[in-house]
Coordinates of C-alpha atoms in Angstrom, one line a residue:
Chain A
M1 CA -39.7 -43.8 -9.6
I2 CA -39.3 -47.4 -8.5
G3 CA -42.5 -48.7 -7.1
Y4 CA -42.0 -52.0 -5.4
G5 CA -43.9 -54.6 -3.4
N6 CA -46.2 -57.6 -4.0
P7 CA -49.6 -56.8 -5.4
G8 CA -50.7 -60.3 -4.4
R9 CA -50.4 -59.4 -0.7
I10 CA -53.0 -56.7 -0.3
D11 CA -51.5 -53.3 0.8
D12 CA -48.0 -54.5 0.0
G13 CA -49.0 -53.6 -3.6
L14 CA -49.1 -49.9 -2.8
G15 CA -45.7 -49.2 -4.5
P16 CA -46.5 -51.0 -7.7
A17 CA -50.0 -49.4 -7.7
L18 CA -48.4 -45.9 -7.6
S19 CA -45.9 -46.7 -10.3
A20 CA -48.7 -48.0 -12.5
L21 CA -50.6 -44.8 -12.1
L22 CA -47.5 -42.7 -12.9
D23 CA -46.5 -44.9 -15.8
A24 CA -49.9 -44.3 -17.4
R25 CA -49.2 -40.6 -17.5
A26 CA -46.1 -41.1 -19.6
L27 CA -44.5 -37.9 -18.3
K28 CA -41.5 -36.6 -20.2
G29 CA -38.2 -37.2 -18.4
V30 CA -39.7 -39.6 -15.9
S31 CA -38.8 -43.3 -15.9
V32 CA -41.0 -45.7 -14.0
E33 CA -39.9 -49.1 -12.8
T34 CA -42.0 -51.7 -11.0
D35 CA -40.7 -54.7 -9.1
Y36 CA -41.4 -57.0 -6.3
Q37 CA -38.5 -55.7 -4.3
L38 CA -35.4 -53.7 -4.6
V39 CA -32.4 -55.6 -6.0
V40 CA -28.8 -54.9 -6.7
D41 CA -29.4 -54.2 -10.4
H42 CA -31.6 -51.3 -9.6
A43 CA -28.3 -49.6 -8.7
H44 CA -27.4 -49.3 -12.3
E45 CA -30.8 -47.8 -13.2
I46 CA -30.6 -45.3 -10.3
A47 CA -27.2 -44.1 -11.4
R48 CA -28.6 -43.1 -14.8
H49 CA -31.0 -40.6 -13.3
D50 CA -30.7 -37.3 -11.4
Y51 CA -33.4 -38.2 -8.8
V52 CA -35.0 -41.4 -7.7
I53 CA -38.2 -41.9 -5.7
F54 CA -38.6 -45.3 -4.0
A55 CA -42.3 -45.9 -3.5
D56 CA -43.2 -48.6 -1.0
A57 CA -45.9 -49.6 1.4
A58 CA -45.3 -48.4 5.0
I59 CA -46.4 -50.8 7.8
S60 CA -46.5 -48.0 10.3
G61 CA -45.9 -44.3 10.6
Q62 CA -47.4 -41.2 9.0
A63 CA -50.6 -41.3 7.0
P64 CA -51.4 -40.7 4.2
F65 CA -47.7 -41.0 3.3
S66 CA -44.2 -39.8 4.3
F67 CA -41.7 -38.4 1.9
T68 CA -38.1 -38.2 3.1
E69 CA -34.8 -37.6 1.5
I70 CA -32.2 -40.4 1.9
P71 CA -29.1 -39.0 3.5
I72 CA -25.8 -40.0 2.2
A73 CA -24.9 -42.8 4.6
A74 CA -21.9 -42.2 6.8
T75 CA -21.7 -46.0 7.3
Q76 CA -22.7 -48.7 5.0
P77 CA -26.3 -49.8 5.4
T78 CA -27.3 -53.4 6.3
F79 CA -27.7 -55.6 3.3
N80 CA -30.3 -58.4 3.2
S81 CA -31.2 -59.9 -0.1
H82 CA -34.8 -60.3 0.7
S83 CA -35.4 -56.6 1.5
L84 CA -32.7 -54.5 0.0
S85 CA -33.3 -51.1 1.5
P86 CA -33.4 -47.9 -0.5
E87 CA -30.4 -46.8 1.5
A88 CA -28.5 -49.9 0.4
A89 CA -29.6 -49.4 -3.3
M90 CA -28.3 -45.8 -3.2
F91 CA -25.1 -47.0 -1.6
F92 CA -24.6 -49.6 -4.4
A93 CA -25.3 -46.9 -7.0
R94 CA -22.8 -44.6 -5.5
T95 CA -20.0 -47.1 -4.9
M96 CA -20.3 -49.2 -8.0
F97 CA -21.5 -46.7 -10.6
G98 CA -20.4 -43.3 -9.2
A99 CA -24.0 -42.1 -9.0
K100 CA -24.7 -38.5 -7.9
T101 CA -28.4 -39.3 -7.8
K102 CA -30.6 -37.9 -5.0
G103 CA -32.9 -40.4 -3.4
Y104 CA -36.2 -40.1 -1.7
I105 CA -38.5 -42.6 0.0
L106 CA -42.2 -42.3 -0.4
G107 CA -43.8 -44.5 2.2
I108 CA -47.5 -44.9 1.6
R109 CA -49.3 -46.0 4.7
G110 CA -50.9 -49.4 4.4
Y111 CA -52.9 -51.5 6.8
E112 CA -53.5 -55.0 5.6
Y113 CA -50.6 -57.3 4.8
E114 CA -51.6 -60.7 6.2
G115 CA -52.3 -63.5 3.7
F116 CA -53.0 -63.3 0.0
G117 CA -55.4 -61.0 -1.8
E118 CA -55.4 -58.6 -4.7
G119 CA -56.3 -55.0 -4.5
I120 CA -55.5 -52.3 -2.0
S121 CA -57.6 -51.9 1.2
E122 CA -60.1 -49.0 1.2
R123 CA -58.2 -47.0 3.7
A124 CA -54.9 -47.5 1.9
K125 CA -56.5 -46.4 -1.4
E126 CA -57.1 -43.0 0.0
N127 CA -53.5 -42.8 1.0
L128 CA -52.5 -43.9 -2.5
D129 CA -54.6 -41.2 -4.1
A130 CA -53.0 -38.6 -1.9
A131 CA -49.5 -39.8 -2.7
F132 CA -50.2 -39.8 -6.4
L133 CA -51.5 -36.2 -6.2
F134 CA -48.4 -35.2 -4.3
I135 CA -46.2 -36.8 -7.0
L136 CA -48.1 -35.1 -9.8
E137 CA -47.7 -31.7 -8.1
L138 CA -44.1 -32.3 -7.6
L139 CA -43.4 -33.2 -11.2
G140 CA -46.2 -31.4 -13.0
Q141 CA -45.4 -28.0 -11.7
G142 CA -41.9 -28.4 -13.0
K143 CA -40.4 -27.5 -9.7
R144 CA -37.2 -29.1 -8.7
I145 CA -37.5 -31.7 -5.9
S146 CA -34.6 -30.0 -4.0
Chain B
M1 CA -31.8 -83.7 34.3
T2 CA -29.8 -82.0 31.7
K3 CA -31.1 -78.5 30.8
T4 CA -31.3 -77.3 27.3
R5 CA -30.4 -73.8 25.9
V6 CA -31.9 -72.6 22.7
I7 CA -30.1 -70.3 20.2
E8 CA -32.3 -68.8 17.5
I9 CA -31.0 -67.2 14.3
E10 CA -34.0 -65.4 12.8
P11 CA -34.4 -64.7 9.9
I12 CA -31.4 -66.3 8.2
T13 CA -29.6 -63.4 6.5
R14 CA -28.8 -63.4 2.8
V15 CA -31.3 -66.0 1.8
E16 CA -34.6 -65.3 0.1
G17 CA -37.5 -65.1 2.4
H18 CA -37.8 -65.6 6.1
G19 CA -36.3 -68.5 8.0
K20 CA -35.3 -69.2 11.5
V21 CA -32.7 -71.6 12.9
T22 CA -33.0 -72.9 16.4
I23 CA -30.0 -74.7 18.0
H24 CA -30.7 -76.6 21.2
L25 CA -27.8 -76.9 23.5
D26 CA -27.5 -78.8 26.7
D27 CA -25.6 -77.8 29.9
H28 CA -22.3 -78.7 28.3
N29 CA -22.9 -76.6 25.2
N30 CA -23.3 -79.7 23.1
V31 CA -25.8 -79.4 20.2
R32 CA -28.7 -81.8 20.9
E33 CA -30.9 -80.7 18.0
A34 CA -30.8 -78.0 15.2
R35 CA -33.6 -77.2 12.9
L36 CA -34.4 -74.8 10.1
H37 CA -37.9 -73.4 10.5
V38 CA -39.7 -71.6 7.8
V39 CA -42.1 -68.7 8.3
E40 CA -44.1 -69.0 5.1
F41 CA -47.5 -67.9 4.0
R42 CA -49.9 -70.7 3.8
G43 CA -53.1 -70.7 1.8
F44 CA -51.7 -69.9 -1.7
E45 CA -53.2 -73.0 -3.1
R46 CA -56.6 -72.0 -1.8
F47 CA -56.0 -68.5 -3.2
I48 CA -55.7 -70.0 -6.7
C49 CA -58.9 -72.1 -6.4
G50 CA -61.9 -70.6 -8.1
R51 CA -59.7 -68.7 -10.7
P52 CA -60.1 -69.3 -14.4
Y53 CA -57.3 -71.5 -15.6
W54 CA -55.9 -69.0 -18.1
E55 CA -55.2 -66.5 -15.3
V56 CA -53.1 -68.9 -13.3
P57 CA -49.7 -68.4 -15.1
V58 CA -49.9 -64.7 -14.1
I59 CA -51.4 -65.1 -10.6
V60 CA -48.8 -67.7 -9.4
Q61 CA -46.1 -65.2 -9.9
R62 CA -47.4 -63.4 -6.8
L63 CA -46.4 -66.3 -4.7
C64 CA -42.8 -65.2 -4.7
G65 CA -40.9 -62.1 -5.6
I66 CA -37.7 -64.1 -6.2
C67 CA -38.7 -66.8 -8.6
P68 CA -41.9 -65.5 -10.3
V69 CA -40.7 -66.6 -13.7
S70 CA -40.3 -70.2 -12.6
H71 CA -43.8 -70.3 -11.3
H72 CA -45.1 -68.6 -14.5
L73 CA -43.5 -71.2 -16.7
T74 CA -44.4 -74.2 -14.6
A75 CA -48.0 -73.1 -14.4
S76 CA -48.0 -72.5 -18.2
K77 CA -46.7 -76.1 -18.7
A78 CA -49.6 -77.4 -16.5
M79 CA -52.1 -75.3 -18.5
D80 CA -50.7 -76.7 -21.7
M81 CA -52.1 -80.0 -20.6
I82 CA -55.5 -78.3 -19.8
V83 CA -55.8 -76.9 -23.3
G84 CA -54.6 -80.1 -24.9
A85 CA -51.4 -78.6 -26.2
K86 CA -49.3 -81.8 -26.6
K87 CA -46.4 -80.2 -28.4
L88 CA -45.6 -76.5 -28.5
T89 CA -44.6 -74.7 -31.7
P90 CA -40.8 -74.3 -32.1
T91 CA -41.1 -70.6 -31.6
A92 CA -43.2 -71.0 -28.4
E93 CA -40.9 -73.5 -26.8
K94 CA -37.7 -71.6 -27.7
I95 CA -39.1 -68.3 -26.3
R96 CA -40.1 -70.0 -23.1
R97 CA -36.6 -71.6 -22.9
L98 CA -35.0 -68.2 -23.5
M99 CA -37.1 -66.8 -20.6
H100 CA -36.1 -69.7 -18.4
Y101 CA -32.4 -69.4 -19.1
G102 CA -32.5 -65.7 -18.4
Q103 CA -34.3 -66.4 -15.1
I104 CA -31.8 -69.1 -13.9
M105 CA -28.9 -67.0 -15.0
Q106 CA -30.0 -63.9 -13.1
S107 CA -31.0 -65.9 -10.0
H108 CA -27.7 -67.8 -9.8
V109 CA -25.7 -64.7 -10.4
L110 CA -27.3 -62.8 -7.6
H111 CA -26.7 -65.7 -5.2
F112 CA -23.1 -66.2 -6.2
F113 CA -21.8 -62.6 -6.6
H114 CA -23.7 -60.9 -3.9
L115 CA -24.9 -63.4 -1.3
S116 CA -22.3 -66.2 -1.2
S117 CA -19.1 -64.7 -2.5
P118 CA -18.4 -62.8 0.7
D119 CA -18.2 -66.1 2.6
L120 CA -16.1 -67.7 -0.1
L121 CA -13.8 -64.8 -0.7
F122 CA -13.2 -63.6 2.9
G123 CA -13.8 -66.8 4.9
F124 CA -16.7 -67.9 7.2
D125 CA -15.0 -66.5 10.3
S126 CA -13.9 -63.2 8.9
D127 CA -15.0 -59.8 10.2
P128 CA -18.8 -59.7 9.7
E129 CA -18.5 -55.9 9.1
S130 CA -16.8 -56.6 5.8
R131 CA -18.1 -60.1 5.1
N132 CA -20.8 -58.9 2.9
V133 CA -21.4 -57.5 -0.6
F134 CA -20.0 -54.1 0.5
G135 CA -16.7 -55.8 1.3
V136 CA -16.8 -57.3 -2.2
I137 CA -17.4 -53.8 -3.6
E138 CA -14.6 -52.4 -1.7
K139 CA -12.0 -55.1 -2.4
M140 CA -13.2 -56.4 -5.8
P141 CA -15.3 -53.8 -7.3
E142 CA -15.1 -55.2 -10.8
L143 CA -16.6 -58.5 -9.5
A144 CA -19.5 -56.7 -7.9
V145 CA -20.2 -54.8 -11.1
Q146 CA -20.0 -58.0 -13.2
G147 CA -22.7 -59.5 -10.9
V148 CA -25.0 -56.5 -11.4
M149 CA -24.5 -56.4 -15.2
M150 CA -25.0 -60.1 -15.6
R151 CA -28.1 -60.0 -13.5
K152 CA -29.4 -57.1 -15.4
F153 CA -28.9 -59.0 -18.7
G154 CA -30.9 -61.9 -17.4
Q155 CA -33.7 -59.6 -16.2
E156 CA -33.8 -57.8 -19.6
I157 CA -34.2 -61.3 -21.2
I158 CA -37.2 -61.9 -18.9
K159 CA -38.6 -58.5 -19.8
A160 CA -38.3 -59.1 -23.5
T161 CA -39.9 -62.5 -23.4
A162 CA -42.4 -62.1 -20.6
G163 CA -43.5 -58.6 -21.5
K164 CA -42.4 -57.2 -18.2
K165 CA -40.3 -58.0 -15.2
I166 CA -43.2 -58.5 -12.8
H167 CA -46.5 -60.1 -13.7
G168 CA -45.2 -61.2 -17.0
T169 CA -47.7 -62.6 -19.5
G170 CA -45.4 -64.0 -22.1
A171 CA -46.2 -67.7 -21.5
V172 CA -49.9 -68.6 -22.0
P173 CA -51.7 -72.0 -22.0
G174 CA -50.7 -73.6 -25.3
G175 CA -47.7 -71.3 -26.1
V176 CA -46.6 -67.7 -25.9
N177 CA -48.1 -64.4 -26.8
K178 CA -45.1 -62.7 -28.3
N179 CA -41.9 -63.6 -30.2
L180 CA -38.6 -61.8 -30.0
S181 CA -38.1 -59.1 -32.6
I182 CA -34.8 -58.6 -34.5
A183 CA -34.2 -55.3 -32.7
E184 CA -34.7 -57.0 -29.3
R185 CA -32.5 -59.8 -30.3
D186 CA -29.6 -57.6 -31.5
V187 CA -29.4 -55.8 -28.1
F188 CA -28.7 -59.1 -26.4
L189 CA -26.4 -60.3 -29.1
R190 CA -24.2 -57.2 -28.6
D191 CA -23.5 -58.2 -25.0
I192 CA -23.6 -62.0 -25.0
G193 CA -19.8 -62.4 -25.6
Q194 CA -19.1 -60.4 -22.5
M195 CA -21.6 -62.5 -20.5
K196 CA -19.9 -65.6 -21.6
T197 CA -16.5 -64.2 -20.5
W198 CA -17.8 -63.2 -17.1
A199 CA -19.6 -66.6 -16.7
L200 CA -16.4 -68.4 -17.3
G201 CA -14.6 -66.1 -14.8
A202 CA -17.3 -66.8 -12.2
L203 CA -16.9 -70.6 -12.8
D204 CA -13.2 -70.3 -12.3
I205 CA -13.7 -68.6 -8.9
A206 CA -16.1 -71.3 -7.7
K207 CA -13.9 -74.1 -9.0
K208 CA -10.7 -72.5 -7.5
Y209 CA -12.5 -72.1 -4.2
T210 CA -13.4 -75.7 -4.2
F211 CA -9.9 -77.0 -4.9
D212 CA -8.1 -74.4 -2.7
N213 CA -10.2 -75.4 0.2
L214 CA -10.8 -79.0 -0.7
A215 CA -10.3 -80.5 2.8
A216 CA -12.8 -78.0 4.2
V217 CA -15.3 -78.5 1.4
Q218 CA -15.1 -82.3 1.9
A219 CA -15.8 -81.9 5.6
F220 CA -18.5 -79.2 5.6
A221 CA -22.2 -80.4 5.6
V222 CA -21.3 -83.5 3.6
F223 CA -23.8 -86.3 4.0
N224 CA -25.1 -89.1 1.8
S225 CA -28.5 -88.5 0.0
S226 CA -30.5 -89.4 -3.0
H227 CA -30.6 -86.8 -5.8
L228 CA -33.5 -86.0 -8.1
S229 CA -34.1 -83.9 -11.2
L230 CA -35.5 -83.8 -14.7
V231 CA -33.2 -85.1 -17.4
R232 CA -33.6 -85.2 -21.2
E233 CA -34.4 -88.6 -22.8
D234 CA -30.7 -89.1 -23.6
G235 CA -29.7 -88.2 -20.0
A236 CA -28.5 -84.7 -20.8
L237 CA -29.1 -81.8 -18.4
D238 CA -32.3 -80.1 -19.4
L239 CA -33.6 -77.2 -17.2
Y240 CA -36.9 -76.7 -19.1
H241 CA -38.3 -80.1 -19.9
G242 CA -37.6 -83.8 -19.5
N243 CA -38.4 -86.9 -17.4
L244 CA -37.7 -87.5 -13.7
R245 CA -34.6 -89.4 -12.7
A246 CA -33.5 -90.2 -9.1
L247 CA -30.2 -91.7 -7.9
D248 CA -29.4 -93.2 -4.6
A249 CA -26.3 -92.1 -2.6
G250 CA -24.2 -94.6 -4.4
G251 CA -25.3 -93.4 -7.8
N252 CA -27.6 -96.3 -8.6
L253 CA -30.9 -95.4 -10.3
I254 CA -34.0 -95.4 -8.1
F255 CA -36.1 -94.6 -11.1
D256 CA -35.4 -93.1 -14.5
Q257 CA -37.2 -91.5 -17.4
V258 CA -40.5 -91.2 -15.4
D259 CA -43.0 -89.0 -17.1
Y260 CA -43.4 -86.1 -14.7
R261 CA -47.2 -86.2 -15.0
R262 CA -46.9 -89.4 -12.9
F263 CA -44.9 -87.8 -10.1
N264 CA -47.6 -88.6 -7.5
E265 CA -46.9 -92.3 -8.1
Y266 CA -43.3 -91.8 -7.0
L267 CA -43.2 -89.0 -4.5
M268 CA -45.1 -88.2 -1.3
E269 CA -45.1 -85.3 1.1
E270 CA -44.8 -85.6 4.9
V271 CA -45.9 -83.0 7.4
K272 CA -43.9 -82.4 10.6
P273 CA -45.4 -80.5 13.6
W274 CA -42.6 -78.0 14.0
S275 CA -42.4 -76.7 10.4
Y276 CA -44.9 -75.2 8.0
M277 CA -42.9 -76.7 5.1
K278 CA -43.7 -80.2 3.9
F279 CA -41.0 -82.9 3.7
P280 CA -41.2 -84.7 0.3
F281 CA -39.8 -88.3 -0.1
I282 CA -39.5 -91.0 -2.6
K283 CA -42.3 -93.5 -2.0
S284 CA -40.4 -96.6 -2.6
R285 CA -37.8 -95.6 0.0
G286 CA -40.2 -94.6 2.7
H287 CA -40.4 -91.4 4.7
I288 CA -37.3 -92.1 6.8
D289 CA -34.8 -92.8 4.0
G290 CA -36.6 -91.5 1.0
W291 CA -35.6 -87.8 1.2
Y292 CA -33.5 -86.4 -1.6
R293 CA -31.7 -83.3 -2.8
V294 CA -32.6 -81.1 -5.8
G295 CA -31.0 -78.1 -7.5
P296 CA -27.7 -77.5 -9.1
L297 CA -25.7 -80.1 -7.1
A298 CA -28.4 -82.8 -7.7
R299 CA -28.6 -81.9 -11.4
M300 CA -24.8 -82.3 -11.8
N301 CA -25.2 -85.7 -10.2
T302 CA -28.2 -86.9 -12.1
C303 CA -27.4 -85.8 -15.6
G304 CA -25.1 -87.8 -17.8
F305 CA -23.7 -84.9 -19.8
I306 CA -24.3 -81.2 -20.7
D307 CA -24.7 -80.5 -24.4
T308 CA -23.2 -77.0 -24.4
P309 CA -19.4 -77.0 -25.0
E310 CA -18.0 -75.0 -22.1
A311 CA -20.4 -76.2 -19.5
G312 CA -20.0 -79.7 -20.8
K313 CA -16.3 -79.6 -20.2
A314 CA -16.9 -78.1 -16.7
L315 CA -19.3 -81.0 -15.8
V316 CA -16.6 -83.5 -16.7
E317 CA -14.2 -81.8 -14.3
F318 CA -16.9 -81.6 -11.6
K319 CA -17.6 -85.3 -11.9
N320 CA -13.9 -86.2 -11.9
L321 CA -13.6 -84.8 -8.4
T322 CA -15.6 -87.7 -7.1
R323 CA -14.6 -90.2 -9.8
G324 CA -18.0 -90.2 -11.2
A325 CA -19.8 -91.0 -8.0
P326 CA -22.5 -88.6 -6.7
N327 CA -21.0 -85.5 -5.1
H328 CA -22.5 -85.0 -1.6
M329 CA -20.7 -81.8 -0.6
S330 CA -23.1 -79.0 0.2
L331 CA -20.5 -76.4 -0.7
A332 CA -20.2 -77.9 -4.2
Y333 CA -23.6 -76.3 -4.9
H334 CA -21.7 -73.1 -5.7
W335 CA -19.5 -74.7 -8.3
A336 CA -22.5 -76.5 -9.8
R337 CA -24.5 -73.2 -9.8
M338 CA -21.8 -71.6 -11.9
I339 CA -21.6 -74.5 -14.4
E340 CA -25.4 -74.0 -14.9
T341 CA -24.9 -70.2 -15.3
L342 CA -22.4 -70.9 -18.1
H343 CA -24.8 -73.4 -19.6
C344 CA -27.6 -70.9 -19.6
V345 CA -25.4 -68.2 -21.2
E346 CA -24.3 -70.7 -23.9
N347 CA -28.0 -71.7 -24.5
I348 CA -29.0 -68.0 -24.7
E349 CA -26.4 -67.4 -27.3
T350 CA -27.6 -70.4 -29.4
L351 CA -31.2 -69.3 -29.1
L352 CA -30.5 -65.7 -30.1
N353 CA -29.0 -66.9 -33.3
D354 CA -32.1 -69.1 -34.0
P355 CA -34.6 -67.6 -36.5
D356 CA -37.4 -69.5 -34.8
L357 CA -37.4 -66.8 -32.2
Q358 CA -38.9 -64.4 -34.8
G359 CA -41.5 -67.0 -35.8
T360 CA -45.2 -66.1 -35.8
D361 CA -46.8 -69.5 -35.1
L362 CA -47.1 -69.0 -31.3
M363 CA -50.1 -71.1 -30.1
V364 CA -51.5 -74.7 -30.3
K365 CA -54.6 -76.2 -28.8
G366 CA -56.1 -79.6 -28.6
E367 CA -58.6 -81.6 -26.6
R368 CA -59.5 -79.9 -23.4
A369 CA -58.5 -81.8 -20.2
G370 CA -59.5 -81.5 -16.6
E371 CA -56.1 -81.9 -15.0
G372 CA -52.7 -80.3 -15.6
I373 CA -49.2 -81.0 -14.2
G374 CA -46.2 -78.9 -14.9
V375 CA -42.6 -79.6 -13.8
I376 CA -39.5 -77.5 -14.4
E377 CA -36.0 -77.3 -13.1
A378 CA -36.1 -73.9 -11.4
P379 CA -32.9 -72.2 -10.1
R380 CA -33.3 -73.9 -6.7
G381 CA -34.4 -77.3 -8.0
T382 CA -37.4 -79.3 -9.3
L383 CA -40.7 -77.4 -9.1
F384 CA -44.0 -79.2 -9.3
H385 CA -47.4 -77.6 -10.1
H386 CA -50.6 -79.7 -10.1
Y387 CA -54.1 -78.3 -11.0
K388 CA -57.6 -79.6 -11.6
V389 CA -60.0 -77.5 -13.6
D390 CA -63.8 -77.9 -13.8
A391 CA -66.2 -77.6 -16.7
N392 CA -66.6 -73.9 -16.0
D393 CA -62.8 -73.4 -16.5
Q394 CA -62.3 -72.7 -12.8
V395 CA -59.4 -74.2 -10.8
T396 CA -60.8 -76.6 -8.2
F397 CA -57.5 -78.1 -6.9
C398 CA -53.9 -76.8 -6.7
N399 CA -50.9 -78.3 -5.2
L400 CA -47.4 -76.9 -5.4
I401 CA -44.1 -78.5 -4.3
V402 CA -41.7 -75.7 -4.5
S403 CA -38.0 -76.3 -5.1
T404 CA -36.8 -75.4 -1.6
T405 CA -39.4 -77.8 -0.1
N406 CA -37.6 -80.6 -1.9
N407 CA -34.4 -79.7 -0.1
N408 CA -36.0 -79.3 3.3
E409 CA -34.6 -82.4 4.9
A410 CA -31.2 -81.8 3.3
M411 CA -31.0 -78.3 4.7
N412 CA -32.0 -79.5 8.2
R413 CA -29.3 -82.2 8.0
A414 CA -26.8 -79.6 6.9
V415 CA -27.7 -77.3 9.8
K416 CA -27.5 -80.0 12.4
Q417 CA -24.2 -81.4 11.1
V418 CA -22.5 -77.9 11.0
A419 CA -23.9 -76.9 14.4
Q420 CA -22.5 -80.1 15.9
D421 CA -19.1 -79.7 14.2
H422 CA -18.6 -76.0 14.9
I423 CA -20.7 -75.2 18.1
S424 CA -20.7 -78.3 20.2
G425 CA -18.6 -78.1 23.3
K426 CA -17.5 -74.6 22.8
P427 CA -17.5 -72.4 25.9
K428 CA -18.6 -69.3 23.9
I429 CA -20.7 -69.1 20.8
T430 CA -19.2 -66.5 18.4
E431 CA -20.8 -64.8 15.4
G432 CA -18.4 -66.8 13.2
M433 CA -19.7 -70.1 14.5
L434 CA -23.3 -69.0 13.9
N435 CA -22.3 -67.9 10.4
H436 CA -21.1 -71.4 9.6
V437 CA -24.7 -72.6 10.1
E438 CA -25.9 -69.8 7.8
V439 CA -23.3 -70.7 5.2
A440 CA -24.7 -74.3 5.2
V441 CA -28.2 -73.0 4.6
R442 CA -27.1 -70.5 2.0
A443 CA -25.4 -73.1 -0.1
Y444 CA -28.9 -74.4 -1.0
D445 CA -30.0 -70.9 -2.0
P446 CA -33.3 -71.4 -0.3
C447 CA -36.3 -69.4 -1.3
L448 CA -38.4 -69.4 1.8
S449 CA -41.5 -68.0 0.3
C450 CA -41.1 -64.2 0.6
A451 CA -43.0 -62.7 3.4
T452 CA -44.5 -59.2 2.9
H453 CA -41.7 -56.8 2.8
A454 CA -42.3 -53.2 3.6
I455 CA -40.6 -50.3 5.4
G456 CA -40.0 -51.3 9.0
K457 CA -39.0 -54.9 9.0
M458 CA -36.3 -56.5 11.2
P459 CA -33.9 -58.7 9.2
L460 CA -32.0 -60.5 11.9
A461 CA -32.5 -61.5 15.5
I462 CA -30.4 -64.1 17.4
E463 CA -32.0 -65.1 20.7
M464 CA -30.8 -67.4 23.3
Y465 CA -33.1 -69.0 26.0
D466 CA -32.3 -71.0 29.0
A467 CA -34.0 -74.3 29.8
D468 CA -36.7 -72.5 31.7
G469 CA -37.6 -70.3 28.7
N470 CA -35.9 -67.2 30.0
L471 CA -34.3 -64.9 27.4
V472 CA -30.6 -64.8 28.3
D473 CA -29.1 -63.1 25.3
R474 CA -30.3 -61.2 22.3
N475 CA -28.7 -59.5 19.3
S476 CA -30.6 -57.8 16.6
Q477 CA -30.0 -55.3 13.8
Y478 CA -32.5 -53.3 11.7
I479 CA -32.6 -52.2 8.1

């Protein structure tokens, strides 16, 4: 799992908060990365794993979270250094390192992003808990993701 | 009355953060004005106030996802003053330097290999569909992989010295909280030779680009300016510590060997109504003429020499291009950046072989002070942190002048000059023309204070308005 975002910007810290929760469980066979954003070097790490889950805050969309598989892009995704998308990270992993990794986006719905502040908003905390439970079930039951 | 059209490029693609360029055209498509606007979060200084001082080196990393290590180290240097640590232990200083060189290396590498190389390798006017890192992967896969592996090496150095890649706690007021174990060291020693080879290769690409396109480089966003950086007492390049030196456009010293704790006596910041970013200037020159450049190009101009062998030779070549006079070419930032990358790799190698890194004397303290100032040469230029702390150990004042802010006026000049050279008088504005403007901004590798990123952001919008404010053209793409 790669949980990414800025914990100094309220709900943007949802990804790192989830990866911290998962890291604390020290589950066998699960690597956990935390970063401010996705960057090109994550491609190398992605390629070393069978599955990767990108955990990020979602500005809009489904609550408590959405979980979607990343399709193998028919065309190259847009690349912008500030916000390298999961699709772009997967594209890098495939094209540079021959990755066969399957990728998923876990978008945890957040609500407060403006300004600086530590800690997740109350509403987003509930979504974080639900997302963590979902991940534990996914991994803890030993069932394959796909 | 002549009407004005406005073209907006928002945000600038392939720079760190969110910026917007507005180009104001008149009825004849001549550029009347061009400006770089920055959409940045304000209030970080207030966010810091009230915190205990020892938390600051960790908290400031949240200002920015791109250069957290630079803020971490600069805040730590300021807090060294607060705790009265006049001189760090050899182990502490060398661990911090190692962290810093890892940070600069990975930052420069990302910029060169993945953000700027498409423009340099394929041309500013080439097909935008392939003028990106994917085009590099397709045509020069080994180069793209080198970029990733070098960046990863730098990131691992950060992790080993700071404890983790984000919210590192390695540097603390008065020193560091960990050394580098033999096992950690050996992992890096295994790969350092390869890093050096790749750094030399990247330097060759940047240098070759400069000489192969010399006429264009000498005509693209070239303007006279002062240059400012830290230098060592003997005038050598020193990215971690030193005194302030400023040169005018002709290479004459404006000031030299100024203790950075007195920076407020030499520099001021001006506010302009159309930008959130401040405009720093050298007091003695006034706010009109006192602006300056910082970062790799400025550092090559201000330093007398580089004390690592390969980068030292590269600097001599760099200075020979302008016969020792300051280099004012914006595109020379790329060459300068690769000289610094090589310098960092050479320094990392030297440090890895230094037994002080395994030392156990990590902290010093002295007489407690109420004010702390830290200055460092961050990847993008000189970074200033200034704090005041009360008797309850709480921060009561915080002022940051981030590296990119120092280059604010220079970037605006670059944008305006390139817009006038490449857009004025043209009957149709093409993507290639607009990319020239972005290339000018990108040369400075600005970090425009990362806005919140999350799923669902739009990376690029170009909008054109007529003189009455009506939207006449719009082009956008989504991640």
